[in-house]
Coordinates of C-alpha atoms and ligand atoms in Angstrom, one line a residue:
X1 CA -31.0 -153.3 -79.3
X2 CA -27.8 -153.1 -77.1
X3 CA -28.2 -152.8 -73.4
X4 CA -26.0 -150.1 -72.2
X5 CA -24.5 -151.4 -68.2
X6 CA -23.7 -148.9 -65.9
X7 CA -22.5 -150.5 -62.9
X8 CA -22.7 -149.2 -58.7
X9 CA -19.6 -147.7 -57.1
X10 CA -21.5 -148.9 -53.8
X11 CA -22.5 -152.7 -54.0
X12 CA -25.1 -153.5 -51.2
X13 CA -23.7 -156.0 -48.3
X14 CA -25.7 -159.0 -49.2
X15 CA -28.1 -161.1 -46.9
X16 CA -27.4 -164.2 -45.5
X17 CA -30.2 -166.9 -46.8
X18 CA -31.4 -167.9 -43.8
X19 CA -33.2 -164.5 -43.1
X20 CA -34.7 -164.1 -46.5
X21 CA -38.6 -162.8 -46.4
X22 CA -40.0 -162.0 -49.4
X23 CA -39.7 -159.0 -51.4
X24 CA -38.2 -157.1 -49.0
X25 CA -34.5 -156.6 -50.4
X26 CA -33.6 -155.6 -53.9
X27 CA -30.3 -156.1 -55.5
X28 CA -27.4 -153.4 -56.7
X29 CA -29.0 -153.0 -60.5
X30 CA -32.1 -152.6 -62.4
X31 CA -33.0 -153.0 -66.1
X32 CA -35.2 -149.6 -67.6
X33 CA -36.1 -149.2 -71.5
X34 CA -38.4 -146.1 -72.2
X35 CA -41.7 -146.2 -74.9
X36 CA -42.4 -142.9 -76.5
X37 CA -44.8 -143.2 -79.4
X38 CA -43.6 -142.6 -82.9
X39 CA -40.1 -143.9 -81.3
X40 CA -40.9 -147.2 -80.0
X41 CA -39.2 -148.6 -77.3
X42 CA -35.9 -147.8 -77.0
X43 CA -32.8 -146.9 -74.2
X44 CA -32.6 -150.1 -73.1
X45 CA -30.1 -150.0 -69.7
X46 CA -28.8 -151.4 -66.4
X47 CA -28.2 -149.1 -64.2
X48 CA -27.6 -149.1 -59.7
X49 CA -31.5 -150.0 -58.5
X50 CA -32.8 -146.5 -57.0
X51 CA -35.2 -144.5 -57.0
X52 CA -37.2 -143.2 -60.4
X53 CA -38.5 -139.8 -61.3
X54 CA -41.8 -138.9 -62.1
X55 CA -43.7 -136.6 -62.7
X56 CA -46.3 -135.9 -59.6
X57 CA -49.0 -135.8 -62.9
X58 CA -47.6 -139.1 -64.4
X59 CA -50.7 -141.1 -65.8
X60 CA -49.8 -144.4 -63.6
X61 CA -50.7 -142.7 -60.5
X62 CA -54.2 -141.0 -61.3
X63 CA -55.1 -143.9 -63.6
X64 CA -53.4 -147.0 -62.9
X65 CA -52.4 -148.1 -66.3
X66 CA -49.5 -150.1 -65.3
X67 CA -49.0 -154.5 -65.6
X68 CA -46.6 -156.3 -64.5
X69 CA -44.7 -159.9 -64.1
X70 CA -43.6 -162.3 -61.6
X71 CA -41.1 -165.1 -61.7
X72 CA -37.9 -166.5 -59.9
X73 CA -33.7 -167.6 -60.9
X74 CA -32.5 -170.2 -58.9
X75 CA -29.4 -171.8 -58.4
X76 CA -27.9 -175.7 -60.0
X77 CA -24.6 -174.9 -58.8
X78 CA -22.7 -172.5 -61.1
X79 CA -25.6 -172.4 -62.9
X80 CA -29.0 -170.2 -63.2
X81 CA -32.4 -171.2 -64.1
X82 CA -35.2 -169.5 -65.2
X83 CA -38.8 -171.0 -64.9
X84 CA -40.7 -170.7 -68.5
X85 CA -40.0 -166.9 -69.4
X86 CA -41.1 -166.6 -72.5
X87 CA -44.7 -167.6 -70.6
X88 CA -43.8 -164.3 -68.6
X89 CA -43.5 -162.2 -71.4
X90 CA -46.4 -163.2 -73.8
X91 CA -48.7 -162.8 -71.1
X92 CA -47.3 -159.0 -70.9
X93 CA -48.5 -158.6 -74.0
X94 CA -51.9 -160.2 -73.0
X95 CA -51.8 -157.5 -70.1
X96 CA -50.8 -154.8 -72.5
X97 CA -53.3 -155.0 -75.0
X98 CA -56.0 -154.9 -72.6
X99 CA -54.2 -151.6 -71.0
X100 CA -54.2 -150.2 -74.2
X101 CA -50.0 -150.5 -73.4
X102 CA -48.0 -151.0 -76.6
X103 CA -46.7 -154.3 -77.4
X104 CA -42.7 -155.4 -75.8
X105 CA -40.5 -157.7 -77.8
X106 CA -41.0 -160.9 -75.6
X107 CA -37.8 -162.2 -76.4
X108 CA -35.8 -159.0 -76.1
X109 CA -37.8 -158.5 -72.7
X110 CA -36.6 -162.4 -71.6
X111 CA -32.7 -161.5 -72.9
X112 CA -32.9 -158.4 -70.6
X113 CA -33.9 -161.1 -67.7
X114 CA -31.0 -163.1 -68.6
X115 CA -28.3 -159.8 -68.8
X116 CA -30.0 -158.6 -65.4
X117 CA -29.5 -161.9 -63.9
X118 CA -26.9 -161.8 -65.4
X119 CA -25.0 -159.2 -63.6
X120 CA -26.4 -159.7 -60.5
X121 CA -25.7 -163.6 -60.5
X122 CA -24.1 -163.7 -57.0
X123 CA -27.5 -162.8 -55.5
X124 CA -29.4 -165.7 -56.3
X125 CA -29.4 -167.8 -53.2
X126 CA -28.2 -171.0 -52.0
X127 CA -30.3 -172.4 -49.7
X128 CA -33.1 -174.9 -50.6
X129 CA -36.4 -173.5 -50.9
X130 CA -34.7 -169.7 -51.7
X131 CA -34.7 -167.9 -55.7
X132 CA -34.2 -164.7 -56.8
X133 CA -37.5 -163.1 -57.5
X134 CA -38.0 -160.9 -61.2
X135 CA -40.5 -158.2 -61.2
X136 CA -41.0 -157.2 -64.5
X137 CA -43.2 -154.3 -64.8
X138 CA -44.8 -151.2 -67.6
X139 CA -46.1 -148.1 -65.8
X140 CA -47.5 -145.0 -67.8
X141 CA -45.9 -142.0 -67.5
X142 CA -47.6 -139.2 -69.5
X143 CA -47.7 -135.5 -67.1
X144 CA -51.3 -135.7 -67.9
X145 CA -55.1 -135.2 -66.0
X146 CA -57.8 -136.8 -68.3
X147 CA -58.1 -140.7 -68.8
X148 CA -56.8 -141.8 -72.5
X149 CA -53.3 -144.1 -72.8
X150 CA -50.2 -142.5 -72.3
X151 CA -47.9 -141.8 -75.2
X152 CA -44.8 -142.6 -73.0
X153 CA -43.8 -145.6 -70.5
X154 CA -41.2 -147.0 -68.6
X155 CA -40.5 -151.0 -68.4
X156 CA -38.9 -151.4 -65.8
X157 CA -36.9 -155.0 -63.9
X158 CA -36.2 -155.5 -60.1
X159 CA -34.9 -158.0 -58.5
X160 CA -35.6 -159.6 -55.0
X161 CA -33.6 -162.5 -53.2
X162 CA -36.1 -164.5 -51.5
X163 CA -37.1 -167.2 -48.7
X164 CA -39.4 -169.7 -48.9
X165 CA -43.0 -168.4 -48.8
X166 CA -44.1 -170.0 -46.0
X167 CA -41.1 -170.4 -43.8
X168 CA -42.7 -173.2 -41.5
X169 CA -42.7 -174.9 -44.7
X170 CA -45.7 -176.8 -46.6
X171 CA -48.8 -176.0 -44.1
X172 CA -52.1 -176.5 -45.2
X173 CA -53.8 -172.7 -44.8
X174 CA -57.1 -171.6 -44.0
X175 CA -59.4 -170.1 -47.0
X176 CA -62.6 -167.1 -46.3
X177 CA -64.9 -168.2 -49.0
X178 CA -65.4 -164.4 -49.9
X179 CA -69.9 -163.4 -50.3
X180 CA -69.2 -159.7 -50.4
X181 CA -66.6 -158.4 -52.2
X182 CA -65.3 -159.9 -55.8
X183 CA -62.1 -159.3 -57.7
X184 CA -63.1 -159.0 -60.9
X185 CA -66.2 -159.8 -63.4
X186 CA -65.7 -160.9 -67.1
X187 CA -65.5 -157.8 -69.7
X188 CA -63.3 -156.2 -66.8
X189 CA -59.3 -156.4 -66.3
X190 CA -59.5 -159.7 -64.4
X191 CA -57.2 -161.9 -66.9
X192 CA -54.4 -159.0 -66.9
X193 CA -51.4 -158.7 -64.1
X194 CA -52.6 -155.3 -63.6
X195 CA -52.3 -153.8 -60.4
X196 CA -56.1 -152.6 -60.2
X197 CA -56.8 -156.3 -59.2
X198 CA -54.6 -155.8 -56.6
X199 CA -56.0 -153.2 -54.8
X200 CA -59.6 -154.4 -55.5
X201 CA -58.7 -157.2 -53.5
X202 CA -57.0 -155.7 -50.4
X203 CA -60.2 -154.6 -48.2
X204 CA -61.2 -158.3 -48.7
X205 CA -58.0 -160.1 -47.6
X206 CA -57.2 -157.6 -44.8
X207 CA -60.8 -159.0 -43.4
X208 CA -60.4 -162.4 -43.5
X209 CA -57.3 -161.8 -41.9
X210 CA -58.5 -160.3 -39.5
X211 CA -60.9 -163.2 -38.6
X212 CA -58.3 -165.2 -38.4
X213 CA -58.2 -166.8 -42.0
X214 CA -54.8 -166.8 -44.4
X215 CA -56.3 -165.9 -48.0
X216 CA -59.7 -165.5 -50.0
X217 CA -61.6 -167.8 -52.1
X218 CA -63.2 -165.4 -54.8
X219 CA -66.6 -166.4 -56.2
X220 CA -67.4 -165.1 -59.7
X221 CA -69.2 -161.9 -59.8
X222 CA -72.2 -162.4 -61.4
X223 CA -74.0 -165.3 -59.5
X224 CA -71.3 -165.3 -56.3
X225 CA -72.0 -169.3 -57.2
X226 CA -68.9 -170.6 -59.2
X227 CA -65.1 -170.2 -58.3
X228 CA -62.6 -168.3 -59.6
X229 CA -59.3 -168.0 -57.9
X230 CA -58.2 -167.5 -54.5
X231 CA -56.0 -165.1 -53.0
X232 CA -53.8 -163.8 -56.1
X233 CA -53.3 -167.7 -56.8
X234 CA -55.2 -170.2 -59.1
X235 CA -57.1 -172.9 -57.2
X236 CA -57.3 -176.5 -58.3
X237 CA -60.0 -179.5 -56.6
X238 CA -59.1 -183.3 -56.3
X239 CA -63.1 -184.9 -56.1
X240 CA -62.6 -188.5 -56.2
X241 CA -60.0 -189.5 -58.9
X242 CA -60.9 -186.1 -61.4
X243 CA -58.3 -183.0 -60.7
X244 CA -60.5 -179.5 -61.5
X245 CA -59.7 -176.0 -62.2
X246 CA -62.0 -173.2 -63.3
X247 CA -61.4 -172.6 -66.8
X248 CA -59.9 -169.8 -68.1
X249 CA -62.8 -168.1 -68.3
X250 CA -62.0 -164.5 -69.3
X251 CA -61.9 -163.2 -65.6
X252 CA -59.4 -165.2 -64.5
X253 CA -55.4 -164.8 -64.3
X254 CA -54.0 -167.5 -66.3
X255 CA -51.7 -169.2 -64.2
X256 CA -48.3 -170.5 -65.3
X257 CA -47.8 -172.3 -62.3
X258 CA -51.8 -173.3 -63.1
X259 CA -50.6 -174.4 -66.6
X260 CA -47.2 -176.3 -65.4
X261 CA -49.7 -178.6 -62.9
X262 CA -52.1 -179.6 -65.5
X263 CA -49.4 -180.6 -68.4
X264 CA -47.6 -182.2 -65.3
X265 CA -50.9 -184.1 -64.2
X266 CA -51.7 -184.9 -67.5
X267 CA -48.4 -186.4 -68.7
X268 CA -49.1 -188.6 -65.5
X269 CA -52.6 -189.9 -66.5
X270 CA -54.4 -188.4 -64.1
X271 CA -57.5 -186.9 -65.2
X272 CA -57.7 -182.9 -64.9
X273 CA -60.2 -180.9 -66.1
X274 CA -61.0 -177.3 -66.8
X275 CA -64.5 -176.3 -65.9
X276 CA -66.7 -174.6 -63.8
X277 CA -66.9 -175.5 -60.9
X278 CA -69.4 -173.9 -58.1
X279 CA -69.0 -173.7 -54.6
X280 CA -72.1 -176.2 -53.7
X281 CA -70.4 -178.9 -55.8
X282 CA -66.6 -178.3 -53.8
X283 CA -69.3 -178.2 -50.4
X284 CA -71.6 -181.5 -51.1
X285 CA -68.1 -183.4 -52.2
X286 CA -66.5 -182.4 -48.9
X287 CA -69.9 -183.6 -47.3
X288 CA -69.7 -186.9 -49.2
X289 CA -66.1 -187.7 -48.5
X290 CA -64.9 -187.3 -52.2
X291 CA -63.1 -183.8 -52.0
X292 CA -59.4 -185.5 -51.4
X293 CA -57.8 -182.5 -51.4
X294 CA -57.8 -178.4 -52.1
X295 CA -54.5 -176.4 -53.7
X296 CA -53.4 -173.0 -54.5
X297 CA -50.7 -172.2 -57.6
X298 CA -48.6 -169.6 -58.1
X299 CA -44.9 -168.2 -58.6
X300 CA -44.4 -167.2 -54.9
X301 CA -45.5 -170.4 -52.9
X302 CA -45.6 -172.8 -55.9
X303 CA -48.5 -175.0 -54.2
X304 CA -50.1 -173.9 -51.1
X305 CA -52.2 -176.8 -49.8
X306 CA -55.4 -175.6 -48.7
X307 CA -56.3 -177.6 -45.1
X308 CA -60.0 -175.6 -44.8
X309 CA -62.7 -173.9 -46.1
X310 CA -65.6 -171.5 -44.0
X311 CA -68.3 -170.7 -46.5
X312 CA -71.1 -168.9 -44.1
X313 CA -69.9 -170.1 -40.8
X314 CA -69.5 -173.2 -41.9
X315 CA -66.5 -175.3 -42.1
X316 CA -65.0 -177.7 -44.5
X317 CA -62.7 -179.3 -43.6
X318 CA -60.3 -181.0 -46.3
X319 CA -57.9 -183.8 -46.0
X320 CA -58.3 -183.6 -42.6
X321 CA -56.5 -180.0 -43.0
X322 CA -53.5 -182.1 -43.8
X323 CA -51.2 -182.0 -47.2
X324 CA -52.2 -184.1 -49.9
X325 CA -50.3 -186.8 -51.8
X326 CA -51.0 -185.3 -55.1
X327 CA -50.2 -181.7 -53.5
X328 CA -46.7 -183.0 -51.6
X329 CA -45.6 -184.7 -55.6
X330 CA -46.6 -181.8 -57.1
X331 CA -44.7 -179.8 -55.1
X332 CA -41.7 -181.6 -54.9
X333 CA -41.7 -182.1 -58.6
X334 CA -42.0 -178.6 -59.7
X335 CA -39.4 -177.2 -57.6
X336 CA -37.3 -180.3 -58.1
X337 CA -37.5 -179.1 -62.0
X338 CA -37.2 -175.0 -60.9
X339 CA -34.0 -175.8 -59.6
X340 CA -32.2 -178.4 -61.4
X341 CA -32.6 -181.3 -59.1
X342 CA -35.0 -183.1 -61.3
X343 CA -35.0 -183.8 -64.8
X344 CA -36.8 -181.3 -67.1
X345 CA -38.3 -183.4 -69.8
X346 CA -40.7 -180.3 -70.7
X347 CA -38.3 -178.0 -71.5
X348 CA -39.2 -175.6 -68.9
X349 CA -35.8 -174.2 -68.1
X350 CA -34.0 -171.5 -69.8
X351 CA -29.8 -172.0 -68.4
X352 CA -28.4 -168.6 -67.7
Ligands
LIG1 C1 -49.8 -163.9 -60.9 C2 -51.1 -164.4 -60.5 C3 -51.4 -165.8 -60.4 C4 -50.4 -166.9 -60.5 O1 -49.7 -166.9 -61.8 P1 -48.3 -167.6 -61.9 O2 -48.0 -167.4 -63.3 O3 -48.6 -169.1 -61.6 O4 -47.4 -167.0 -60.9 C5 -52.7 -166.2 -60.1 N1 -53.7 -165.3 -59.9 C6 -53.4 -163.9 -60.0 C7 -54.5 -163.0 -59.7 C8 -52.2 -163.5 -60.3 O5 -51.9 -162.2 -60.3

């Protein structure tokens, strides 16, 4: 399939790096291909980012059958890198299927990346710390009332120049181990990028902040007893010298960030393992001296060192709320490879 460009008349003015947010700013184009069944996907298109038309009955916004995608461009110089799409795109399909979505080419959807980047090349930022953020996305858009999959859909590609994610820069943050609300249960929608998990998880969050904490630790929702994930990032534990992550357990988003840190760790002899892992074990370690150190992963902040715990009232405090070793390297190593700076041995890099 051909993409067809249509280019703006009106380019944007664009920001200066040093007052990127995130996801705030979107560039001059967009990439949209349309599904209607017995047709398949087809129209694929750049054309100037604005807004879309839908139907006030579309089937996305009585019924939420929508996924979507996040990862980042950044600049080596003249050049462009993208972090592991293909990753991106299989695990649309892994959303999709459980949407009841139809299936995308995964390495047409990665070349319409690559053309949108493409184009809109002179937005990816300088600055160290700064990428250009892809939102690749599906939403249903049937005029229909009554729950079944829609016959048509739009997939849909923004793009967002961004800062760093936490513009103080690396500071351990404060975690609300969550006893009321969960995000998601096995059988449910909890492995997909779908935006349901999203706005289960809001009324939780906007609590915790409110008491003062950055993010949620989410607790499986069966026994409330083993960890899953926390905030919309996976969570990893150092206990003495053994690295653990929850396993991919069926209600859990599997991470590429999560997936980059374990082949990194393990290419590096250090033991990780992924296994359940319940909050008493995280809380008698802590007591005992042998929880080293606490991290989130994810596309936005990479690794988000994790300085303390309150699980009812009480604290735990890690690495005396200061970064880790193993979090700093792992830091510094995967955005070292993002951008060029460091040698990519895994092949993680796809050159624009
Ligand atoms: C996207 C996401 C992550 C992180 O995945 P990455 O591929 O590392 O960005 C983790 N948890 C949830 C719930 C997510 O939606």
């Amino acid at each position: 399939m051909d993409i067809k460009i249509t280019k703006t008349t009106s380019p944007k003015q664009k920001p200066n790096d040093d007052e990127l947010v995130f996801g705030t700013i979107f560039t001059d184009h967009m990439f949209i291909m349309d599904y209607t069944e017995g047709r398949g996907w087809h129209d694929p298109r750049i054309v100037p980012y604005g807004p879309v038309t839908l139907d006030p009955s579309a089937m996305v916004l009585h019924y939420g059958q929508a996924i979507f995608e996040g990862l980042k461009a950044y600049r080596n110089g003249d050049d462009i890198l993208l972090f592991r799409p293909y990753k991106n795109m299989a695990r649309v399909n892994i959303s999709n299927d459980r949407l009841c979505i139809p299936p995308i080419d995964e390495s047409f959807a990665v070349e319409a990346v690559k053309a949108l980047v493409n184009l809109e090349r002179d937005w990816v930022p300088k600055a160290k710390n700064t990428s250009l953020y892809i939102r690749p996305f599906i939403i249903a858009t049937d005029p229909h009332l009554g729950v079944r999959p829609s016959h048509t859909y739009k997939f849909m590609i923004i793009l967002s120049p961004v800062g760093p994610y936490y513009p103080e820069g690396l500071d351990p943050v404060k975690i609300y181990i969550e006893n009321n609300y969960v995000r998601a249960v096995k059988g449910g929608i909890g492995f997909a990028k779908t935006p349901g998990n999203y706005a289960a998880s809001i009324k939780a969050q906007m609590e915790a902040m409110d008491k003062g904490f950055t993010q949620v630790l989410w607790l499986d929702g069966v026994e409330r007893k083993y960890i899953e994930e926390v905030g919309t990032m996976n969570v990893f534990f150092v206990i003495d010298d053994e690295v653990i992550t929850p396993e991919l357990n069926g209600s859990i988003l599997a991470g590429i960030t999560r997936d980059s840190v374990i082949e990194m760790l393990k290419s590096r002899n250090i033991k990780v393992s992924e296994r359940r892992i319940s909050i008493d074990e995280v809380c008698s370690a802590a007591e005992s001296g042998r929880l080293k150190e606490a991290f989130g992963t994810g596309t936005a902040a990479v690794i988000s060192p994790i300085g303390e715990f309150i699980w009812n009232d009480q604290s735990i405090i890690v690495n005396n709320g200061e970064i880790g070793e193993l979090s700093n390297m792992l830091y510094d190593t995967i955005t070292g490879i993002q951008s060029g700076i460091l040698e990519d041995k895994f092949n993680w890099t796809v050159k624009i």
